CSV table of C-alpha atoms in Angstrom, one decimal:
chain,number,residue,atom,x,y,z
A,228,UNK,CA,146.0,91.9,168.2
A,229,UNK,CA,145.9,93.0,164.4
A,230,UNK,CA,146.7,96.3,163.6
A,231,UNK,CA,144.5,97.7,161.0
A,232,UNK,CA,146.1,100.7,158.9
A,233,UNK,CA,143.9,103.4,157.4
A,234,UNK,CA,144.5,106.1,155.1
A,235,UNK,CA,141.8,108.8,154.6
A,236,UNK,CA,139.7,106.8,156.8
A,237,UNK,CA,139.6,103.3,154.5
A,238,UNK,CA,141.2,100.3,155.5
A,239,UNK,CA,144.9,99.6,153.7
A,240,UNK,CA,143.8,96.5,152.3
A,241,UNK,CA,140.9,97.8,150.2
A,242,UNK,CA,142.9,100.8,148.9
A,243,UNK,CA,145.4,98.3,147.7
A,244,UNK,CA,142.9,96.0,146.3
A,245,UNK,CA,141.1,99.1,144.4
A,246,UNK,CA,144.4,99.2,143.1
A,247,UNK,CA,145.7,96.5,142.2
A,248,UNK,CA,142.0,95.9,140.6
A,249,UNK,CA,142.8,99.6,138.4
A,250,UNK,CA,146.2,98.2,137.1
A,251,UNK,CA,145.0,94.8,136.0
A,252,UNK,CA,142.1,97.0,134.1
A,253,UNK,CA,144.6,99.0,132.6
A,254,UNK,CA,147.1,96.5,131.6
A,255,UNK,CA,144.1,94.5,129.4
A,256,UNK,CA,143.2,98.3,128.0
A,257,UNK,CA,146.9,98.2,127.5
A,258,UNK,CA,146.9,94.6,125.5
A,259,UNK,CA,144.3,95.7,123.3
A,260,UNK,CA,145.9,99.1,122.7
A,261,UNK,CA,148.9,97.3,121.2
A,262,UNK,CA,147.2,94.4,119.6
A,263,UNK,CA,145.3,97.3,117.8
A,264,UNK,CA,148.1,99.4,117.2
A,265,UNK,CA,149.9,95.9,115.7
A,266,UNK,CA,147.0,95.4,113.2
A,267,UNK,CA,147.1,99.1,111.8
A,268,UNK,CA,151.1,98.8,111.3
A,269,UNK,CA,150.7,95.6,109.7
A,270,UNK,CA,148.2,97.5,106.9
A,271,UNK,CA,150.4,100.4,106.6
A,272,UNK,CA,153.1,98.3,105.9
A,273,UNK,CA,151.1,95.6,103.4
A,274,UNK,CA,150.0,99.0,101.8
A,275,UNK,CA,153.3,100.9,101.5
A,276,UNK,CA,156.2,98.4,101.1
A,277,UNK,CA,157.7,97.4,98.2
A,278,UNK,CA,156.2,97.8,94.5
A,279,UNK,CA,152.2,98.2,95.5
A,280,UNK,CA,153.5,100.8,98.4
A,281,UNK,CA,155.0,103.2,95.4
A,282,UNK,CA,152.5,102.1,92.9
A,283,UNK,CA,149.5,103.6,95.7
A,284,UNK,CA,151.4,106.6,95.5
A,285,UNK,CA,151.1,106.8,91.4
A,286,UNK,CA,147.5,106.3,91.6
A,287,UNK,CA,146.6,109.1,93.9
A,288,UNK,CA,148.8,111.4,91.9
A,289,UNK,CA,147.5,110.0,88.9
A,290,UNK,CA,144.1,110.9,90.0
A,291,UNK,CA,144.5,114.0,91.2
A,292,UNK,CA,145.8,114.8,87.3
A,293,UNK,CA,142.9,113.8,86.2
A,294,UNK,CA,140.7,115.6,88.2
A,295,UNK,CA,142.0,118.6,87.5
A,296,UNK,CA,141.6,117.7,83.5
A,297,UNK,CA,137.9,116.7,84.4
A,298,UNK,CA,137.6,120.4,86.0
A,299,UNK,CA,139.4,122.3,82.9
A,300,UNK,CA,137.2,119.9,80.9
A,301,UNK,CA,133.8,120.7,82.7
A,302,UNK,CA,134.4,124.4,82.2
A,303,UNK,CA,135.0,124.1,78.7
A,304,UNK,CA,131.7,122.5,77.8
A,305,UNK,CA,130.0,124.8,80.2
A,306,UNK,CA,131.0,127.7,78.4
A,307,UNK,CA,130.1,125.6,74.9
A,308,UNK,CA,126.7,124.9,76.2
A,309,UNK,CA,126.2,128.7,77.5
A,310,UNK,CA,127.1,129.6,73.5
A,311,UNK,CA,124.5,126.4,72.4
A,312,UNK,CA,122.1,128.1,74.5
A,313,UNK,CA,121.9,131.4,73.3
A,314,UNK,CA,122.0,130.5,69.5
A,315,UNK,CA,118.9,128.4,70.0
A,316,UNK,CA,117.5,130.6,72.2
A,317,UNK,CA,117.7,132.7,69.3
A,318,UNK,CA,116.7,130.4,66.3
A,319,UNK,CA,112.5,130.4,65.5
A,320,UNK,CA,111.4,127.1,67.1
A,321,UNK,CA,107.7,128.2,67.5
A,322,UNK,CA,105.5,127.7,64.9
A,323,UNK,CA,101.2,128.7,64.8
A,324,UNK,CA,99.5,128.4,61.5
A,325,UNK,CA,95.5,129.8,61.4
A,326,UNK,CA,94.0,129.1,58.0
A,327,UNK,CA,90.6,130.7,56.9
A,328,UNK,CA,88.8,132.4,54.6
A,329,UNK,CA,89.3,136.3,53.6
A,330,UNK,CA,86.5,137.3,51.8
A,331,UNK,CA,83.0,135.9,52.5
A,332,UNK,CA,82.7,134.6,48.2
A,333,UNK,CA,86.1,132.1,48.8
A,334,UNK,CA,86.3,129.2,49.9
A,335,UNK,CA,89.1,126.4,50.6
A,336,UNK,CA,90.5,128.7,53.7
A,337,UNK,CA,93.8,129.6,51.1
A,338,UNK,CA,94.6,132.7,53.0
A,339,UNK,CA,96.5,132.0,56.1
A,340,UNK,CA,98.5,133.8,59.6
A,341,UNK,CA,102.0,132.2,60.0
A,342,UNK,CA,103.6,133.2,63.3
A,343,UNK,CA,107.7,132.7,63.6
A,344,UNK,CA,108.9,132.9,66.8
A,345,UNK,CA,112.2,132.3,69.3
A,346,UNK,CA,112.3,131.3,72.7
A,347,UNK,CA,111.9,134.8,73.6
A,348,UNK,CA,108.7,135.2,71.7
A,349,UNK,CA,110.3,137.5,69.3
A,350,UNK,CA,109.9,136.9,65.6
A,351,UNK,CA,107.3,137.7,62.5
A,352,UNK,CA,103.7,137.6,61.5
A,353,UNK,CA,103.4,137.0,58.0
A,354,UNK,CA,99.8,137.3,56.7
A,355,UNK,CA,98.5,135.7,52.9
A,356,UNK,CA,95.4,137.1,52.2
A,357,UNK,CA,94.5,135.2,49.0
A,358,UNK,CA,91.4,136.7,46.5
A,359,UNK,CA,90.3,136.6,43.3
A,360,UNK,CA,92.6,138.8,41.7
A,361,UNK,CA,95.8,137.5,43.5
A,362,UNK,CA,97.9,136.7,46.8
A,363,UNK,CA,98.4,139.6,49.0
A,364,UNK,CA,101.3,139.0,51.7
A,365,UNK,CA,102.1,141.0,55.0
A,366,UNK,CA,104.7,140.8,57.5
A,367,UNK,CA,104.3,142.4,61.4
A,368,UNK,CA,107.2,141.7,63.4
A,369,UNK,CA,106.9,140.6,66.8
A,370,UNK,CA,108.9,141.5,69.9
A,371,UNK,CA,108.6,139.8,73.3
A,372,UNK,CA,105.4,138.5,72.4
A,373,UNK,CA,103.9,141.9,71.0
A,374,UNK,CA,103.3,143.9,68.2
A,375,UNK,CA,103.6,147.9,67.7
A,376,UNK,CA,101.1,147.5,64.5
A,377,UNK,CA,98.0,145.9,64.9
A,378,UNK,CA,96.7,142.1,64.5
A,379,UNK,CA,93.7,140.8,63.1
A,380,UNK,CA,92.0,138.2,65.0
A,381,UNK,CA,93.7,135.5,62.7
A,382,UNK,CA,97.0,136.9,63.1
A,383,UNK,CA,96.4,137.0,67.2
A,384,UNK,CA,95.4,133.4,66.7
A,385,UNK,CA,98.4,132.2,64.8
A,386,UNK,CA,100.8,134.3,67.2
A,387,UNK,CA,98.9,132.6,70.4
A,388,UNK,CA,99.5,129.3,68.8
A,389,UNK,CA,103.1,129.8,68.3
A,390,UNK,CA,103.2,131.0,71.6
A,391,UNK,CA,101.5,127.9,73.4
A,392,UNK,CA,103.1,125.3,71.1
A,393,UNK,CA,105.6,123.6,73.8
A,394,UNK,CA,102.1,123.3,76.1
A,395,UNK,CA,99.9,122.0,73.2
A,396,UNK,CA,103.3,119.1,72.4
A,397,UNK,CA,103.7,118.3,76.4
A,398,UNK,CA,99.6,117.6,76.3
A,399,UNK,CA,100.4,115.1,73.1
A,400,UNK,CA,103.0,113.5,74.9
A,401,UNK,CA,102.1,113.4,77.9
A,402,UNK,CA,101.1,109.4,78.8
A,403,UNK,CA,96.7,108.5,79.5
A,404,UNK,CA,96.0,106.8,82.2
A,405,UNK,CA,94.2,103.7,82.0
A,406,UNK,CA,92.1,104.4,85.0
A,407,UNK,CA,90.5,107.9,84.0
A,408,UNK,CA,88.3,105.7,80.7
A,409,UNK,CA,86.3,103.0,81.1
A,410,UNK,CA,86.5,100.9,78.4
């Protein structure tokens, strides 16, 4: 008669197959473990012995050196294009023109509204009213957009076309498409 042995009510046998099954399993996690940790050593090593090991080390430092130039460098031209900004902010780069007639006995529309302006809409209305007896000439300056004497209706036309110039050159330049003409 065979004797059967139990612990916590299972047979000895299958607790010592369970575990003889759990050390097999860990032994091949264990080979692959170290067959990994073997690859990664022999990296490092390719990537820090001898000459290339030291020269890695240049490169990162090197770099680093750089970066720091790059940043020093970056603030620089910020600053430079912060200056850039404000002095063309500040030089007249709009332009409106209205030409007409001053008197109803010219002709040839020789008197004319000229509006100057910045990017901040500030600048000069200068007004050439031309008759027979000569060339008158008047200046109205402009601030933000507005005047504190008032315009004629040629001047106001010649200060809104300065003021809608960048709309009137993005219409110019801005590409047809084919679809929207039927040729």
């Amino acid at each position: 008669m065979l004797l059967y042995a139990k612990a916590f009510g299972i047979r000895l046998e299958i607790i010592i197959f369970i575990l003889f099954a759990l050390i097999v399993l860990l032994a091949v996690l264990l080979i692959m473990t170290f067959k990994k940790l073997l690859y990664m050593n022999r990296k490092y090593y390719t990537i820090m012995s001898g000459k290339k090991g030291l020269d890695l080390e240049e490169i990162v430092f090197t770099r680093f050196k750089e970066m720091d130039k790059v940043k020093s460098v970056t603030k620089k031209m910020s600053k430079e294009h912060k200056e850039a900004k404000a002095h063309v902010d500040s030089c007249y780069s709009k332009i409106g023109l209205k030409k007409y007639d001053a008197f109803n006995d010219m002709a040839g529309e020789l008197s004319f509204s000229l509006a100057i302006l910045n990017n901040n809409y500030s600048g000069v209305v200068i007004n050439a009213m031309h008759t027979k007896e000569g060339c008158f000439t008047y200046a109205k300056e402009i601030i933000k957009g507005e005047s504190f004497i008032t315009l004629s209706e040629e001047e106001k036309e010649a200060l809104k076309k300065a003021m809608t110039v960048e709309d009137e050159i993005a219409l110019m330049t801005t590409p047809v498409d084919s679809d929207e003409y039927d040729i």
